[in-house]
Short mmCIF file of C-alpha atoms and ligand atoms in Angstrom, two decimals:
data_model
loop_
_atom_site.label_atom_id
_atom_site.label_comp_id
_atom_site.label_asym_id
_atom_site.label_seq_id
_atom_site.Cartn_x
_atom_site.Cartn_y
_atom_site.Cartn_z
CA MET A 239 98.08 -79.97 6.93
CA ARG A 240 95.74 -80.38 10.37
CA TYR A 241 94.76 -77.19 12.70
CA VAL A 242 94.29 -77.57 16.25
CA SER A 243 92.02 -75.34 18.35
CA THR A 244 94.03 -73.42 20.84
CA ARG A 245 91.45 -74.26 23.07
CA GLY A 246 91.98 -77.88 22.62
CA ARG A 247 88.40 -79.23 22.20
CA ALA A 248 87.26 -78.79 18.39
CA PRO A 249 87.84 -81.27 15.82
CA GLU A 250 91.23 -81.14 14.11
CA LEU A 251 90.21 -79.81 10.10
CA GLY A 252 92.51 -79.23 7.40
CA PHE A 253 93.08 -75.62 5.69
CA ALA A 254 89.96 -75.37 3.34
CA ASP A 255 87.55 -75.71 6.69
CA VAL A 256 89.76 -73.91 8.57
CA LEU A 257 89.34 -71.15 6.08
CA LEU A 258 85.47 -71.19 6.21
CA ALA A 259 85.11 -71.81 9.77
CA GLY A 260 86.86 -68.93 11.32
CA LEU A 261 86.26 -69.59 14.78
CA ALA A 262 86.71 -73.22 16.02
CA ILE A 263 83.36 -74.42 17.71
CA ASP A 264 85.23 -74.79 20.83
CA GLY A 265 85.64 -70.78 20.76
CA GLY A 266 89.41 -71.31 20.32
CA LEU A 267 91.67 -69.97 17.42
CA TYR A 268 92.94 -72.95 14.92
CA VAL A 269 96.81 -73.26 14.49
CA PRO A 270 98.61 -75.33 12.48
CA GLU A 271 99.58 -78.79 14.12
CA SER A 272 103.07 -77.79 13.56
CA TRP A 273 105.13 -74.66 12.01
CA PRO A 274 106.78 -75.87 8.45
CA SER A 275 110.36 -74.43 7.83
CA LEU A 276 111.21 -71.72 5.35
CA PRO A 277 111.50 -72.90 1.75
CA ALA A 278 113.79 -71.62 0.32
CA GLY A 279 113.84 -68.26 -2.17
CA VAL A 280 114.34 -67.97 -5.62
CA PRO A 281 116.34 -64.91 -6.66
CA GLY A 282 114.46 -62.50 -8.40
CA ALA A 283 110.59 -64.02 -7.65
CA SER A 284 107.63 -61.91 -7.96
CA TYR A 285 105.82 -60.77 -4.35
CA ALA A 286 102.89 -63.20 -5.77
CA GLU A 287 105.12 -66.39 -6.05
CA ARG A 288 107.03 -65.61 -3.15
CA ALA A 289 103.48 -66.18 -1.59
CA ALA A 290 102.52 -68.80 -2.91
CA GLN A 291 105.82 -70.64 -2.08
CA VAL A 292 105.12 -69.51 1.68
CA ILE A 293 101.85 -70.49 1.99
CA ALA A 294 102.16 -73.72 0.04
CA PRO A 295 103.08 -75.66 3.50
CA PHE A 296 99.92 -74.25 5.41
CA VAL A 297 97.06 -74.88 2.07
CA GLY A 298 98.77 -78.89 2.38
CA ASP A 299 96.91 -80.89 -0.40
CA ASP A 300 93.56 -78.69 0.31
CA LEU A 301 94.64 -76.40 -3.09
CA ASP A 302 97.00 -77.71 -5.67
CA GLY A 303 100.15 -75.42 -6.49
CA ALA A 304 99.03 -73.68 -9.88
CA THR A 305 95.93 -72.74 -8.38
CA LEU A 306 97.54 -71.24 -5.37
CA LEU A 307 100.12 -69.79 -7.65
CA ARG A 308 96.84 -67.96 -9.37
CA LEU A 309 95.07 -66.78 -6.88
CA CYS A 310 98.16 -65.13 -5.49
CA ARG A 311 99.05 -63.64 -8.69
CA GLU A 312 95.20 -62.43 -8.81
CA ALA A 313 94.89 -60.77 -5.31
CA TYR A 314 98.55 -58.91 -5.94
CA ALA A 315 97.91 -57.38 -9.38
CA THR A 316 95.50 -55.15 -6.96
CA PHE A 317 97.82 -53.60 -5.50
CA ARG A 318 99.33 -50.25 -7.39
CA HIS A 319 103.17 -50.64 -7.09
CA PRO A 320 104.95 -53.22 -9.26
CA ALA A 321 106.99 -54.62 -5.68
CA VAL A 322 103.33 -55.28 -4.11
CA VAL A 323 105.43 -53.73 0.01
CA PRO A 324 108.17 -51.76 -1.33
CA LEU A 325 110.69 -51.04 1.24
CA VAL A 326 111.73 -47.70 1.23
CA GLN A 327 114.93 -46.30 3.43
CA LEU A 328 114.25 -43.78 6.11
CA GLY A 329 117.45 -43.69 7.62
CA ASP A 330 120.57 -45.69 8.83
CA ARG A 331 119.87 -49.34 8.96
CA HIS A 332 115.67 -48.06 8.98
CA PHE A 333 113.73 -49.08 6.53
CA VAL A 334 109.63 -48.49 6.32
CA GLN A 335 107.73 -51.28 4.76
CA GLU A 336 104.68 -49.73 2.94
CA LEU A 337 102.20 -52.54 3.33
CA PHE A 338 99.25 -49.96 1.85
CA HIS A 339 99.37 -49.55 -1.84
CA GLY A 340 96.15 -51.79 -1.85
CA PRO A 341 92.87 -50.64 -3.28
CA THR A 342 92.06 -49.76 -0.15
CA LEU A 343 95.00 -48.11 1.14
CA ALA A 344 95.45 -50.18 4.71
CA PHE A 345 97.76 -53.25 4.93
CA LYS A 346 94.01 -55.10 5.65
CA ASP A 347 94.09 -55.48 1.90
CA VAL A 348 97.85 -57.65 1.88
CA ALA A 349 95.54 -60.47 3.22
CA LEU A 350 91.71 -59.97 2.41
CA GLN A 351 92.23 -59.87 -1.03
CA LEU A 352 93.72 -63.26 -0.98
CA VAL A 353 91.67 -64.72 1.95
CA GLY A 354 88.98 -63.08 -0.64
CA ARG A 355 89.93 -65.07 -3.92
CA LEU A 356 90.57 -68.33 -1.64
CA PHE A 357 87.07 -68.08 -0.15
CA ASP A 358 85.52 -67.87 -3.62
CA HIS A 359 88.03 -70.58 -4.89
CA VAL A 360 86.81 -73.41 -1.79
CA LEU A 361 82.86 -72.79 -1.93
CA GLY A 362 83.24 -72.99 -5.70
CA VAL A 363 84.69 -76.22 -5.68
CA ARG A 364 82.23 -77.45 -2.87
CA GLY A 365 79.20 -76.25 -4.96
CA GLN A 366 78.56 -73.71 -1.65
CA ARG A 367 77.70 -70.28 -1.39
CA VAL A 368 78.09 -67.76 1.51
CA THR A 369 76.84 -64.80 2.97
CA ILE A 370 79.68 -62.74 4.95
CA VAL A 371 78.29 -60.30 7.42
CA GLY A 372 80.70 -58.39 8.96
CA ALA A 373 80.65 -54.59 11.54
CA THR A 374 83.17 -52.09 11.02
CA SER A 375 83.99 -48.70 12.25
CA GLY A 376 85.70 -47.66 9.17
CA ASP A 377 88.68 -49.67 7.38
CA THR A 378 88.04 -53.12 7.60
CA GLY A 379 84.63 -52.69 6.11
CA SER A 380 85.82 -51.41 3.19
CA ALA A 381 89.10 -53.99 2.63
CA ALA A 382 87.03 -56.91 2.96
CA ILE A 383 83.78 -55.53 0.57
CA ASP A 384 86.87 -55.33 -2.09
CA ALA A 385 88.12 -58.15 -1.43
CA VAL A 386 85.41 -60.23 -2.16
CA LYS A 387 83.17 -57.66 -4.76
CA ALA A 388 84.11 -60.08 -7.81
CA CYS A 389 83.41 -63.38 -6.11
CA THR A 390 80.77 -65.31 -7.03
CA ASN A 391 79.90 -67.63 -4.13
CA VAL A 392 80.32 -64.70 -2.09
CA ASP A 393 77.41 -62.03 -0.66
CA ILE A 394 78.56 -59.67 2.02
CA VAL A 395 76.65 -57.37 3.86
CA ILE A 396 78.46 -54.32 5.68
CA LEU A 397 76.50 -52.37 8.57
CA PHE A 398 78.08 -49.12 10.06
CA PRO A 399 77.29 -46.61 12.47
CA LEU A 400 75.40 -43.64 10.44
CA GLY A 401 77.23 -40.37 10.69
CA ARG A 402 80.03 -42.09 12.69
CA THR A 403 82.40 -42.97 9.48
CA SER A 404 84.50 -40.44 7.57
CA GLU A 405 83.40 -39.52 4.47
CA VAL A 406 85.93 -41.16 2.65
CA GLN A 407 85.51 -44.38 4.74
CA ARG A 408 81.74 -44.35 3.96
CA ARG A 409 82.61 -43.70 -0.11
CA GLN A 410 85.09 -46.46 0.26
CA MET A 411 82.50 -48.91 1.14
CA THR A 412 79.54 -47.16 -0.79
CA THR A 413 80.61 -46.55 -4.29
CA VAL A 414 81.40 -50.58 -4.90
CA ASP A 415 78.92 -51.11 -7.76
CA SER A 416 79.08 -55.27 -7.68
CA PRO A 417 75.87 -56.99 -7.13
CA ASN A 418 76.80 -59.06 -4.15
CA VAL A 419 78.16 -56.16 -2.03
CA ARG A 420 75.23 -53.88 0.24
CA VAL A 421 76.00 -51.97 2.64
CA VAL A 422 74.24 -50.97 5.21
CA ALA A 423 74.24 -47.68 7.81
CA VAL A 424 72.60 -48.61 11.00
CA GLU A 425 71.04 -46.07 13.25
CA GLY A 426 73.55 -46.45 15.81
CA THR A 427 76.79 -46.91 17.65
CA PHE A 428 79.59 -49.19 16.38
CA ASP A 429 79.36 -51.33 19.21
CA ASP A 430 75.22 -51.89 17.88
CA CYS A 431 76.71 -52.63 15.25
CA GLN A 432 78.99 -55.27 16.29
CA ASP A 433 75.77 -56.76 18.92
CA LEU A 434 73.75 -56.90 15.75
CA VAL A 435 76.65 -59.22 14.26
CA LYS A 436 76.87 -61.18 16.82
CA ALA A 437 73.16 -61.82 17.31
CA MET A 438 72.85 -62.79 13.84
CA PHE A 439 75.16 -65.18 14.14
CA THR A 440 73.26 -66.26 17.78
CA ASP A 441 70.48 -66.99 15.90
CA VAL A 442 70.90 -70.35 14.90
CA PRO A 443 68.46 -70.88 12.02
CA PHE A 444 69.20 -67.63 10.69
CA ARG A 445 72.64 -68.30 10.48
CA GLU A 446 72.12 -72.05 9.23
CA ARG A 447 69.45 -70.80 6.36
CA MET A 448 71.79 -67.74 5.39
CA SER A 449 74.91 -70.06 5.80
CA LEU A 450 76.36 -66.46 7.60
CA SER A 451 80.30 -66.46 7.52
CA ALA A 452 83.08 -64.30 8.24
CA VAL A 453 86.26 -62.80 7.25
CA ASN A 454 87.38 -61.22 11.11
CA SER A 455 90.92 -60.89 11.78
CA ILE A 456 91.16 -64.01 13.98
CA ASN A 457 90.94 -66.00 10.42
CA TRP A 458 93.82 -68.36 10.32
CA ALA A 459 93.96 -67.52 6.64
CA ARG A 460 94.31 -63.77 7.34
CA VAL A 461 97.41 -64.49 9.48
CA MET A 462 99.02 -67.02 7.49
CA ALA A 463 98.49 -64.25 4.37
CA GLN A 464 100.79 -62.04 6.44
CA VAL A 465 103.72 -63.72 6.78
CA VAL A 466 104.78 -63.18 3.11
CA TYR A 467 105.95 -59.63 4.18
CA TYR A 468 108.01 -60.65 6.69
CA VAL A 469 109.85 -63.49 4.55
CA VAL A 470 110.02 -60.88 1.56
CA ALA A 471 111.77 -57.62 3.90
CA THR A 472 114.20 -60.35 5.66
CA ASP A 473 114.94 -61.82 1.50
CA LEU A 474 116.05 -58.44 0.26
CA LEU A 475 117.58 -57.20 3.96
CA ARG A 476 119.18 -61.15 4.40
CA GLY A 477 118.70 -60.65 8.18
CA PRO A 478 118.75 -60.20 10.62
CA VAL A 479 116.50 -57.73 10.91
CA THR A 480 113.83 -56.23 13.95
CA PHE A 481 110.51 -55.35 13.11
CA SER A 482 108.30 -52.44 14.12
CA VAL A 483 105.27 -53.02 14.57
CA PRO A 484 101.96 -50.94 15.15
CA THR A 485 99.73 -53.25 17.24
CA GLY A 486 95.80 -53.57 17.35
CA ASN A 487 94.48 -57.26 17.40
CA PHE A 488 98.13 -58.64 17.20
CA GLY A 489 97.35 -60.54 13.87
CA ASN A 490 100.33 -58.63 11.95
CA VAL A 491 102.87 -58.70 14.84
CA LEU A 492 101.85 -62.70 15.26
CA SER A 493 102.29 -63.44 11.69
CA GLY A 494 105.78 -61.90 12.02
CA TRP A 495 106.42 -64.52 14.64
CA ILE A 496 105.20 -67.11 12.76
CA ALA A 497 107.80 -66.33 10.26
CA ARG A 498 110.37 -66.19 12.74
CA GLN A 499 109.17 -69.66 13.96
CA MET A 500 109.79 -71.09 10.01
CA GLY A 501 113.13 -69.85 10.25
CA ALA A 502 113.05 -66.32 8.71
CA PRO A 503 115.96 -64.63 10.39
CA VAL A 504 114.03 -61.74 12.18
CA GLU A 505 115.79 -60.96 15.38
CA GLY A 506 112.88 -60.09 17.27
CA PHE A 507 109.55 -57.27 17.26
CA VAL A 508 108.72 -53.76 18.96
CA ILE A 509 105.16 -53.74 19.37
CA GLY A 510 103.89 -50.23 18.77
CA SER A 511 100.69 -48.81 20.90
CA ASN A 512 99.09 -45.78 21.15
CA SER A 513 97.49 -44.84 24.38
CA ASN A 514 95.48 -48.03 24.51
CA ASP A 515 98.79 -49.32 26.07
CA ILE A 516 98.16 -52.92 27.29
CA LEU A 517 100.11 -54.81 25.37
CA ALA A 518 103.15 -52.83 26.38
CA ARG A 519 102.46 -52.86 29.67
CA PHE A 520 102.29 -56.72 29.22
CA VAL A 521 106.01 -56.70 27.40
CA ASN A 522 107.73 -54.11 29.83
CA ASP A 523 106.07 -54.77 33.34
CA GLY A 524 104.27 -58.48 33.00
CA ASP A 525 100.82 -56.57 33.86
CA MET A 526 98.43 -58.02 31.11
CA SER A 527 95.02 -55.59 32.67
CA THR A 528 92.10 -54.36 30.50
CA ALA A 529 91.47 -50.81 30.55
CA PRO A 530 88.46 -48.63 29.28
CA VAL A 531 89.71 -47.94 25.74
CA VAL A 532 90.05 -44.10 24.41
CA PRO A 533 89.93 -42.93 21.52
CA SER A 534 93.40 -41.68 19.72
CA LEU A 535 94.39 -40.98 16.35
CA SER A 536 95.39 -43.95 15.23
CA PRO A 537 91.51 -45.52 15.74
CA SER A 538 92.67 -49.17 14.12
CA MET A 539 94.66 -49.40 17.28
CA ASP A 540 92.23 -48.75 19.77
CA ILE A 541 91.93 -52.08 21.29
CA GLN A 542 91.63 -53.26 24.37
CA VAL A 543 92.06 -57.07 24.18
CA SER A 544 94.19 -58.30 21.50
CA SER A 545 92.30 -61.20 19.85
CA ASN A 546 94.95 -62.96 18.16
CA PHE A 547 97.12 -63.28 21.54
CA GLU A 548 95.25 -66.08 22.16
CA ARG A 549 97.33 -68.17 19.57
CA LEU A 550 101.02 -66.62 20.83
CA LEU A 551 99.44 -67.51 24.35
CA PHE A 552 99.03 -71.10 23.14
CA GLU A 553 102.41 -71.71 22.45
CA MET A 554 103.86 -70.23 25.66
CA ASN A 555 101.42 -72.81 27.37
CA GLY A 556 103.40 -75.64 25.62
CA ARG A 557 100.36 -76.16 23.00
CA ASP A 558 98.25 -77.16 26.09
CA GLY A 559 94.83 -76.07 25.26
CA GLY A 560 92.91 -76.78 28.45
CA MET A 561 95.55 -74.74 30.05
CA THR A 562 95.02 -71.95 27.68
CA ALA A 563 91.13 -71.39 28.17
CA GLU A 564 91.34 -71.53 31.73
CA GLN A 565 93.95 -69.05 31.48
CA LEU A 566 91.24 -67.00 29.35
CA GLN A 567 88.63 -67.83 31.41
CA ARG A 568 90.11 -66.26 34.42
CA PHE A 569 91.47 -63.05 32.20
CA ARG A 570 87.72 -62.47 31.21
CA ALA A 571 86.74 -63.15 34.98
CA VAL A 572 89.38 -60.83 36.42
CA GLY A 573 90.62 -58.83 33.71
CA ARG A 574 94.20 -59.77 34.40
CA LEU A 575 96.25 -61.79 32.47
CA ASP A 576 98.93 -63.45 34.78
CA ILE A 577 101.84 -65.21 32.90
CA GLU A 578 104.53 -67.47 34.78
CA ALA A 579 108.37 -66.08 34.91
CA ASP A 580 109.45 -69.45 32.65
CA GLN A 581 107.33 -68.47 29.88
CA ARG A 582 108.00 -65.04 29.54
CA ALA A 583 111.94 -66.16 29.77
CA ALA A 584 111.18 -68.52 27.02
CA TYR A 585 108.64 -66.22 24.70
CA ILE A 586 108.76 -62.93 25.31
CA ASP A 587 112.07 -61.58 26.96
CA GLY A 588 114.72 -60.97 24.20
CA VAL A 589 112.39 -61.01 21.18
CA PHE A 590 109.43 -58.89 21.87
CA ARG A 591 109.67 -54.85 23.59
CA ALA A 592 107.24 -52.61 22.89
CA ALA A 593 106.74 -49.13 23.48
CA SER A 594 103.61 -46.65 23.50
CA LEU A 595 102.98 -43.16 21.71
CA ASP A 596 100.18 -40.96 22.61
CA ASP A 597 99.02 -38.84 20.38
CA THR A 598 100.88 -35.88 20.84
CA ALA A 599 104.22 -37.71 20.23
CA THR A 600 102.40 -39.41 17.37
CA LEU A 601 101.92 -35.87 15.72
CA ASP A 602 105.52 -35.36 16.86
CA VAL A 603 106.83 -38.18 15.07
CA ILE A 604 105.15 -37.39 11.68
CA ALA A 605 106.72 -33.91 11.61
CA SER A 606 109.97 -35.39 12.07
CA THR A 607 110.28 -37.85 9.81
CA TYR A 608 108.48 -35.21 7.10
CA ALA A 609 110.81 -32.24 8.02
CA GLU A 610 113.98 -34.77 7.94
CA THR A 611 112.93 -37.37 4.83
CA GLY A 612 110.21 -36.09 3.36
CA MET A 613 107.90 -38.65 3.88
CA LEU A 614 104.10 -38.09 5.24
CA LEU A 615 103.37 -41.17 7.29
CA ASP A 616 99.85 -41.90 8.41
CA PRO A 617 99.59 -41.84 12.46
CA HIS A 618 99.39 -45.35 12.44
CA SER A 619 102.56 -45.97 10.44
CA ALA A 620 104.20 -43.42 12.94
CA VAL A 621 103.36 -45.16 15.92
CA ALA A 622 106.17 -48.54 14.28
CA VAL A 623 108.50 -45.07 13.02
CA GLY A 624 108.34 -43.92 16.89
CA ALA A 625 108.42 -47.16 18.50
CA ALA A 626 111.70 -47.94 15.99
CA ALA A 627 113.78 -46.16 18.37
CA LEU A 628 113.97 -48.71 20.76
CA ALA A 629 115.98 -51.05 18.64
CA ARG A 630 118.32 -48.21 17.10
CA GLY A 631 121.99 -50.30 16.44
CA SER A 632 119.98 -53.44 14.84
CA THR A 633 118.46 -53.05 11.52
CA VAL A 634 114.51 -52.38 11.75
CA VAL A 635 112.18 -51.93 9.47
CA SER A 636 108.99 -50.37 10.47
CA LEU A 637 105.87 -51.27 8.74
CA ALA A 638 103.68 -48.30 7.55
CA THR A 639 100.16 -49.68 7.81
CA ALA A 640 97.56 -46.86 6.10
CA HIS A 641 98.20 -44.44 3.18
CA PRO A 642 98.90 -41.00 4.39
CA ALA A 643 95.79 -39.79 2.43
CA LYS A 644 93.36 -42.20 4.87
CA PHE A 645 94.33 -39.59 7.61
CA PRO A 646 94.93 -36.61 6.28
CA ASP A 647 93.26 -34.03 9.47
CA ALA A 648 96.23 -35.37 11.34
CA VAL A 649 99.19 -35.32 8.03
CA GLU A 650 98.06 -31.78 7.62
CA LYS A 651 98.12 -31.25 11.81
CA ALA A 652 101.72 -32.24 11.84
CA THR A 653 103.04 -31.15 8.63
CA GLY A 654 100.90 -28.70 7.33
CA VAL A 655 100.71 -30.76 3.87
CA ARG A 656 97.72 -32.67 2.77
CA PRO A 657 97.95 -35.94 1.41
CA PRO A 658 95.75 -36.59 -1.82
CA LEU A 659 93.85 -39.82 -2.58
CA PRO A 660 96.05 -41.50 -4.96
CA PRO A 661 94.69 -41.32 -8.55
CA HIS A 662 92.52 -44.60 -8.42
CA LEU A 663 90.48 -42.87 -5.29
CA ALA A 664 90.80 -39.75 -6.88
CA ASP A 665 87.30 -39.43 -8.19
CA LEU A 666 85.78 -40.88 -5.09
CA PHE A 667 83.56 -38.24 -3.95
CA ASP A 668 82.17 -37.93 -7.39
CA ARG A 669 81.15 -41.79 -7.72
CA PRO A 670 77.82 -42.24 -6.96
CA GLU A 671 76.71 -44.09 -3.68
CA ARG A 672 74.38 -47.09 -2.65
CA PHE A 673 73.41 -48.14 0.76
CA VAL A 674 70.64 -48.36 2.72
CA VAL A 675 69.45 -47.07 6.07
CA LEU A 676 68.14 -49.18 8.59
CA SER A 677 66.92 -49.19 12.41
CA ASN A 678 69.51 -50.57 15.24
CA ASP A 679 66.77 -53.35 15.05
CA LEU A 680 67.86 -57.14 15.06
CA ALA A 681 64.90 -58.20 12.70
CA ALA A 682 65.39 -55.63 10.69
CA ILE A 683 68.24 -56.18 9.89
CA GLU A 684 67.72 -59.80 9.36
CA HIS A 685 64.88 -59.04 7.21
CA TYR A 686 67.08 -56.99 4.73
CA VAL A 687 70.01 -59.88 4.91
CA GLU A 688 67.46 -62.91 3.99
CA HIS A 689 66.08 -60.47 0.96
CA ILE A 690 69.52 -59.10 -0.84
CA ARG A 691 69.11 -61.98 -3.45
C1 LIG B 883 94.33 -53.53 11.50
C2 LIG B 883 94.89 -52.23 11.83
C3 LIG B 883 96.15 -52.63 12.27
C4 LIG B 883 96.69 -53.03 13.55
O1 LIG B 883 96.63 -54.90 13.37
P1 LIG B 883 96.33 -55.82 14.21
O2 LIG B 883 97.13 -57.01 13.16
O3 LIG B 883 95.32 -55.64 14.61
O4 LIG B 883 97.52 -55.87 14.99
C5 LIG B 883 97.22 -51.09 12.22
N1 LIG B 883 97.21 -50.44 11.58
C6 LIG B 883 96.06 -50.20 10.49
C7 LIG B 883 96.11 -49.08 9.26
C8 LIG B 883 95.66 -51.10 10.65
O5 LIG B 883 93.89 -50.87 9.77
#
C-alpha cells in the first residue's frame, strides 16, 4: 500500500514511513492511494483479531500478519472490558458504543495504544530512536504517555500549562513512573505550550539532533486504528447503521467515513458539535467560516478548524492535491471555505447531518438519559446522544468518547451523582507525582529535552 499527500507535492510513502512522518513535507496529510475493501469478518472473532484483519490492507508489506496481530492483542489487552468497545442499548434502535474503557478513560486510547506499539516496533526494526514532544490541555497528553510508557525506542516529553488542567488530568500524566516519560509544567497557557512545541520542530538542527516526532491527531495511523470500531459495530448490528459522533478535529468521524468507503453497512453520520459549531454550520447551511473558540463543558471539541477535514476535502476535489492546497490557502486567508454545489451533493448531502448542543442542552441530555436509563454520560458523549435525535427511525450508534468520571463536575451538576474513578485509577490521588516546572522559554525547554537521557 502506498500513501499520497492531500496537497499533492510530497513523495509517495509506504505505511511505516507515513507512521513516523506524521505530516507530509508539503504540509498535507497522508491518505492511502486507494480504499481497500473490507475483509469479511469471522464470527466470534475478538476485537484484536478483527482489528488486525481490517488494518492489514493499510499496512501492506511493512508488517507481517503475525506481528500485526500480536501488537493488536497487546494494545487491546489494556482495555478493561472484554469486548474492548462494548455496545450498550439505550433505547429503541439506539445504542451507545463505549470507547472509554482504555487506560486513560477516553477514546484516544483506542488509537494511541496501537500507534505507540507500531512506533516502537518499526523503530526497533530500523534501529532508530525518537523523542516525541507534545503539548496538551489535558486529555491527549495522558493518552500519549500511557501509549508509549513501555516503549524501548521512544522517549516522550509532554508540556502542559501549569495550574490550568484539572487535578485528575494532571495526575494521569505525572504519576506514570517510567524512565522514558517526562512531564513539564510550563509557566504559561496551552497556546504557549503549543507554540513551544512548534518552535522545537522549526528549529531544524535541534529537531534532527533529537529525532523529534509527534503523535498528533493528523497521524494517519490514528485514523486507521479508529476504523475498526465502526466495522465491529456494523458486524454486530448487521447495518445499515447511522453513527452519531461527538466531533472536534474530525478524526473520529473521518474514520467512520473510511469504514463506509470500504463497504461497511453505514447509512450515514450525525456530527455532534458543542457551541463551537463550524462543522454544523457547514453541513446545515454550507457556511464553513471560522469563529473564535468558546470554552464549553466538552473541551476536547472546543476547536475552530478541524484538521482532519482536509482528508475529506481531498476526496471532494477528486483527489486533486493542487486544488486542495489552493482551497486551504484561501480558507486561511479569508477564514471561509467555499465548496461547489456538486461537491456537496456527492459527498455531504445524504451522508452527513449535524447538530450543535450548547452547555445547557448538553446537561439536559445527561440528566434525561440518567433519569430514563440510569446511564451516566460524560458531556462529549451527551452531545452525541443528543445529536442522534436527528436520525430517529434509523438504527443509531452514538459514540461515547469519555468515561463520566473524567468530567465529574458536569455529571454531578446534571444528575446529582458524582461518578467514581474506576478501580485501576482509584488510588490516583495517593500516587507520587513527577514533573518539572519550567518557564515559558524555548532555550530552557530545549535544554531540558536535550538532557533527559
Ligand atoms: C478528542 C476527543 C473528541 C473529538 O474527536 P475528534 O477526532 O477530534 O473529532 C471527542 N470526545 C473526546 C472525549 C475526545 O477526547
